[in-house]
Amino acid sequence: MLILLVVGVIVTALGVIAYLRSHRKTRACINCGAPSRFGFSNHAESAMKDITRVCLNCLKTKLADDYSQFGARALVIEPATNFPCYVFRPRSKWRDQKLGEEVGILLSQMGKTCHHCGADANFLWLTSNGLLENNAEKVLAEGVSSTLVRWGNGPPCSVCARCCVELICKSIERHSLTFLEVCGPRSEDGFVLPMGY
């Protein structure tokens, strides 16, 4: 009898947990109240209190502001699945990594006009085919020419801020991505990439 009672309590507890998980409230976008799938911050590795919840439409608006106001240049690697963050990293803090060194070379050789619309370009767009959580460190250590380009991605192409944000958001939509933290470029040359930390 005691065994049946214990089994009953366990089954009931599991049922309550399953119900609560399936009915938990989705966090709302701070701007419009729509369901949120993204955390937005001003810089990578922000404290949780400094990350605001936003929906895809509001994320696109925030990224459009950040990218259009960015006066330096950045390599932007397409968002990829199974990464918790999609953030800007200043090149100066990654000079000891091959990617930091290579970004400087790539940015110095980039075209002046957007490959898509002809506007002034200050971003290099690179697709992320083959980028996985277990090989992301290899991209940082060996650079994109030895990794992403060899994994079937074409060479980076010059894009303007508007086209870059469009490419980012289309990729997020196409793959139904969710990120705990997203931040746009700030202040100096660098790169934007999917990563975990």
mmCIF file of C-alpha atoms in Angstrom:
data_model
loop_
_atom_site.group_PDB
_atom_site.id
_atom_site.type_symbol
_atom_site.label_atom_id
_atom_site.label_comp_id
_atom_site.label_asym_id
_atom_site.label_seq_id
_atom_site.Cartn_x
_atom_site.Cartn_y
_atom_site.Cartn_z
ATOM 1 C CA MET A 1 0.000 0.000 0.000
ATOM 2 C CA LEU A 2 2.836 2.380 0.892
ATOM 3 C CA ILE A 3 4.522 1.653 -2.445
ATOM 4 C CA LEU A 4 1.346 2.533 -4.346
ATOM 5 C CA LEU A 5 1.034 5.771 -2.401
ATOM 6 C CA VAL A 6 4.667 6.747 -3.161
ATOM 7 C CA VAL A 7 4.228 5.870 -6.862
ATOM 8 C CA GLY A 8 1.018 7.928 -6.935
ATOM 9 C CA VAL A 9 2.752 10.943 -5.387
ATOM 10 C CA ILE A 10 5.642 10.682 -7.875
ATOM 11 C CA VAL A 11 3.302 10.371 -10.873
ATOM 12 C CA THR A 12 1.262 13.340 -9.643
ATOM 13 C CA ALA A 13 4.401 15.434 -9.096
ATOM 14 C CA LEU A 14 5.686 14.616 -12.576
ATOM 15 C CA GLY A 15 2.292 15.524 -14.031
ATOM 16 C CA VAL A 16 2.283 18.886 -12.239
ATOM 17 C CA ILE A 17 5.835 19.633 -13.413
ATOM 18 C CA ALA A 18 4.966 18.736 -17.015
ATOM 19 C CA TYR A 19 1.835 20.916 -16.871
ATOM 20 C CA LEU A 20 3.716 23.904 -15.455
ATOM 21 C CA ARG A 21 6.476 23.603 -18.053
ATOM 22 C CA SER A 22 4.020 23.447 -20.926
ATOM 23 C CA HIS A 23 2.003 26.382 -19.583
ATOM 24 C CA ARG A 24 4.752 28.619 -18.292
ATOM 25 C CA LYS A 25 4.446 32.202 -19.352
ATOM 26 C CA THR A 26 6.593 33.290 -22.278
ATOM 27 C CA ARG A 27 8.538 36.398 -21.460
ATOM 28 C CA ALA A 28 7.235 39.440 -23.275
ATOM 29 C CA CYS A 29 9.110 41.956 -25.389
ATOM 30 C CA ILE A 30 9.920 45.038 -23.329
ATOM 31 C CA ASN A 31 8.904 47.314 -26.241
ATOM 32 C CA CYS A 32 5.714 45.848 -27.691
ATOM 33 C CA GLY A 33 4.630 42.987 -25.411
ATOM 34 C CA ALA A 34 4.926 40.288 -28.107
ATOM 35 C CA PRO A 35 6.530 36.962 -27.142
ATOM 36 C CA SER A 36 10.276 37.422 -26.778
ATOM 37 C CA ARG A 37 12.976 35.070 -28.091
ATOM 38 C CA PHE A 38 15.957 37.366 -27.656
ATOM 39 C CA GLY A 39 17.946 39.203 -25.038
ATOM 40 C CA PHE A 40 19.420 42.494 -26.231
ATOM 41 C CA SER A 41 22.370 44.259 -24.607
ATOM 42 C CA ASN A 42 24.790 47.098 -25.273
ATOM 43 C CA HIS A 43 27.880 44.860 -25.086
ATOM 44 C CA ALA A 44 28.779 41.180 -24.909
ATOM 45 C CA GLU A 45 28.665 39.396 -21.569
ATOM 46 C CA SER A 46 26.352 41.934 -19.956
ATOM 47 C CA ALA A 47 24.872 41.255 -16.536
ATOM 48 C CA MET A 48 21.391 39.725 -16.728
ATOM 49 C CA LYS A 49 19.863 42.928 -15.344
ATOM 50 C CA ASP A 50 21.286 44.808 -18.373
ATOM 51 C CA ILE A 51 19.823 42.447 -20.982
ATOM 52 C CA THR A 52 16.344 43.396 -22.179
ATOM 53 C CA ARG A 53 13.881 40.932 -23.694
ATOM 54 C CA VAL A 54 12.766 41.713 -27.258
ATOM 55 C CA CYS A 55 10.828 40.084 -30.094
ATOM 56 C CA LEU A 56 12.298 39.676 -33.585
ATOM 57 C CA ASN A 57 10.700 42.890 -34.925
ATOM 58 C CA CYS A 58 12.042 44.975 -32.056
ATOM 59 C CA LEU A 59 15.435 43.232 -32.284
ATOM 60 C CA LYS A 60 15.589 44.205 -35.943
ATOM 61 C CA THR A 61 14.852 47.844 -35.042
ATOM 62 C CA LYS A 62 17.539 47.874 -32.338
ATOM 63 C CA LEU A 63 20.098 46.241 -34.632
ATOM 64 C CA ALA A 64 19.246 48.678 -37.430
ATOM 65 C CA ASP A 65 20.016 51.567 -35.034
ATOM 66 C CA ASP A 66 23.285 50.022 -33.830
ATOM 67 C CA TYR A 67 24.534 49.025 -37.273
ATOM 68 C CA SER A 68 23.636 52.347 -38.916
ATOM 69 C CA GLN A 69 25.402 54.327 -36.153
ATOM 70 C CA PHE A 70 28.534 52.168 -36.230
ATOM 71 C CA GLY A 71 31.341 54.185 -37.825
ATOM 72 C CA ALA A 72 34.078 51.536 -37.881
ATOM 73 C CA ARG A 73 34.107 48.217 -39.767
ATOM 74 C CA ALA A 74 33.251 44.647 -38.794
ATOM 75 C CA LEU A 75 33.265 41.119 -40.113
ATOM 76 C CA VAL A 76 29.773 39.707 -39.527
ATOM 77 C CA ILE A 77 29.466 35.918 -39.430
ATOM 78 C CA GLU A 78 25.928 34.700 -40.082
ATOM 79 C CA PRO A 79 23.929 33.551 -37.021
ATOM 80 C CA ALA A 80 24.094 29.780 -36.504
ATOM 81 C CA THR A 81 22.049 27.212 -34.608
ATOM 82 C CA ASN A 82 22.834 25.940 -31.104
ATOM 83 C CA PHE A 83 24.712 29.019 -29.928
ATOM 84 C CA PRO A 84 23.330 31.013 -26.978
ATOM 85 C CA CYS A 85 24.745 34.382 -28.055
ATOM 86 C CA TYR A 86 25.248 36.493 -31.182
ATOM 87 C CA VAL A 87 27.527 39.344 -30.238
ATOM 88 C CA PHE A 88 30.072 41.939 -31.371
ATOM 89 C CA ARG A 89 33.645 41.511 -30.189
ATOM 90 C CA PRO A 90 36.191 44.347 -30.617
ATOM 91 C CA ARG A 91 39.246 43.281 -32.577
ATOM 92 C CA SER A 92 41.624 44.883 -30.056
ATOM 93 C CA LYS A 93 40.632 42.343 -27.391
ATOM 94 C CA TRP A 94 41.212 39.359 -29.712
ATOM 95 C CA ARG A 95 44.561 40.251 -31.319
ATOM 96 C CA ASP A 96 46.202 37.149 -29.805
ATOM 97 C CA GLN A 97 43.720 34.934 -31.694
ATOM 98 C CA LYS A 98 44.158 34.254 -35.404
ATOM 99 C CA LEU A 99 40.648 35.573 -36.102
ATOM 100 C CA GLY A 100 41.503 38.960 -34.574
ATOM 101 C CA GLU A 101 44.586 39.233 -36.768
ATOM 102 C CA GLU A 102 42.770 38.037 -39.877
ATOM 103 C CA VAL A 103 39.853 40.447 -39.368
ATOM 104 C CA GLY A 104 42.256 43.375 -39.656
ATOM 105 C CA ILE A 105 43.543 42.073 -42.994
ATOM 106 C CA LEU A 106 40.062 41.303 -44.343
ATOM 107 C CA LEU A 107 38.683 44.704 -43.357
ATOM 108 C CA SER A 108 41.593 46.528 -44.976
ATOM 109 C CA GLN A 109 40.807 44.760 -48.268
ATOM 110 C CA MET A 110 37.012 45.094 -48.244
ATOM 111 C CA GLY A 111 35.116 46.864 -51.009
ATOM 112 C CA LYS A 112 33.710 50.325 -50.421
ATOM 113 C CA THR A 113 30.189 49.608 -51.709
ATOM 114 C CA CYS A 114 27.493 47.142 -50.712
ATOM 115 C CA HIS A 115 27.401 43.980 -52.805
ATOM 116 C CA HIS A 116 23.573 44.030 -52.607
ATOM 117 C CA CYS A 117 22.483 47.646 -53.050
ATOM 118 C CA GLY A 118 25.545 49.774 -53.881
ATOM 119 C CA ALA A 119 25.413 51.925 -50.718
ATOM 120 C CA ASP A 120 28.538 52.629 -48.663
ATOM 121 C CA ALA A 121 29.698 49.433 -46.960
ATOM 122 C CA ASN A 122 31.438 48.975 -43.645
ATOM 123 C CA PHE A 123 30.590 45.316 -42.984
ATOM 124 C CA LEU A 124 31.861 42.052 -44.418
ATOM 125 C CA TRP A 125 29.182 39.326 -44.465
ATOM 126 C CA LEU A 126 30.221 35.678 -44.225
ATOM 127 C CA THR A 127 27.830 32.721 -44.162
ATOM 128 C CA SER A 128 28.255 30.155 -41.395
ATOM 129 C CA ASN A 129 27.762 26.742 -43.045
ATOM 130 C CA GLY A 130 29.582 24.119 -40.977
ATOM 131 C CA LEU A 131 29.887 26.280 -37.857
ATOM 132 C CA LEU A 132 29.001 24.189 -34.813
ATOM 133 C CA GLU A 133 29.453 24.544 -31.078
ATOM 134 C CA ASN A 134 32.240 21.968 -31.109
ATOM 135 C CA ASN A 135 34.314 23.780 -33.778
ATOM 136 C CA ALA A 136 33.715 27.441 -32.873
ATOM 137 C CA GLU A 137 37.022 27.642 -30.985
ATOM 138 C CA LYS A 138 38.765 26.480 -34.159
ATOM 139 C CA VAL A 139 37.372 29.515 -36.014
ATOM 140 C CA LEU A 140 38.826 31.839 -33.359
ATOM 141 C CA ALA A 141 42.166 30.009 -33.294
ATOM 142 C CA GLU A 142 42.636 29.452 -37.045
ATOM 143 C CA GLY A 143 40.612 32.260 -38.640
ATOM 144 C CA VAL A 144 37.827 32.130 -41.211
ATOM 145 C CA SER A 145 40.028 31.449 -44.256
ATOM 146 C CA SER A 146 41.188 28.134 -42.784
ATOM 147 C CA THR A 147 37.764 27.186 -41.444
ATOM 148 C CA LEU A 148 34.524 28.744 -42.696
ATOM 149 C CA VAL A 149 35.735 29.425 -46.231
ATOM 150 C CA ARG A 150 37.072 25.846 -46.501
ATOM 151 C CA TRP A 151 33.809 24.482 -45.078
ATOM 152 C CA GLY A 152 31.878 25.646 -48.140
ATOM 153 C CA ASN A 153 31.207 29.303 -47.408
ATOM 154 C CA GLY A 154 32.120 31.826 -50.083
ATOM 155 C CA PRO A 155 34.518 34.669 -49.345
ATOM 156 C CA PRO A 156 33.119 37.540 -47.257
ATOM 157 C CA CYS A 157 31.229 40.188 -49.246
ATOM 158 C CA SER A 158 30.939 43.893 -48.471
ATOM 159 C CA VAL A 159 27.520 45.064 -47.274
ATOM 160 C CA CYS A 160 25.970 48.231 -45.873
ATOM 161 C CA ALA A 161 24.333 48.444 -42.453
ATOM 162 C CA ARG A 162 20.779 48.033 -43.790
ATOM 163 C CA CYS A 163 21.583 44.976 -45.900
ATOM 164 C CA CYS A 164 23.642 43.441 -43.082
ATOM 165 C CA VAL A 165 20.731 43.665 -40.632
ATOM 166 C CA GLU A 166 18.405 42.201 -43.281
ATOM 167 C CA LEU A 167 20.773 39.255 -43.773
ATOM 168 C CA ILE A 168 21.037 38.670 -40.017
ATOM 169 C CA CYS A 169 17.260 38.753 -39.470
ATOM 170 C CA LYS A 170 16.502 36.558 -42.500
ATOM 171 C CA SER A 171 18.927 33.966 -41.168
ATOM 172 C CA ILE A 172 17.326 34.126 -37.703
ATOM 173 C CA GLU A 173 13.872 33.644 -39.256
ATOM 174 C CA ARG A 174 14.945 30.878 -41.644
ATOM 175 C CA HIS A 175 16.492 28.814 -38.829
ATOM 176 C CA SER A 176 14.014 29.864 -36.072
ATOM 177 C CA LEU A 177 16.910 30.940 -33.877
ATOM 178 C CA THR A 178 16.727 32.159 -30.295
ATOM 179 C CA PHE A 179 19.541 33.971 -28.473
ATOM 180 C CA LEU A 180 20.009 34.744 -24.789
ATOM 181 C CA GLU A 181 22.119 37.745 -25.748
ATOM 182 C CA VAL A 182 22.481 39.786 -28.936
ATOM 183 C CA CYS A 183 24.449 42.994 -29.232
ATOM 184 C CA GLY A 184 25.370 45.208 -32.149
ATOM 185 C CA PRO A 185 28.773 46.618 -33.067
ATOM 186 C CA ARG A 186 30.327 49.372 -30.979
ATOM 187 C CA SER A 187 33.147 51.918 -31.278
ATOM 188 C CA GLU A 188 35.972 50.066 -33.091
ATOM 189 C CA ASP A 189 36.740 47.476 -35.761
ATOM 190 C CA GLY A 190 35.769 43.963 -34.781
ATOM 191 C CA PHE A 191 33.580 41.006 -35.591
ATOM 192 C CA VAL A 192 30.092 39.724 -34.887
ATOM 193 C CA LEU A 193 29.676 35.994 -34.427
ATOM 194 C CA PRO A 194 27.594 33.320 -32.786
ATOM 195 C CA MET A 195 29.288 32.093 -29.614
ATOM 196 C CA GLY A 196 28.838 30.735 -26.128
ATOM 197 C CA TYR A 197 30.555 31.927 -22.958
#
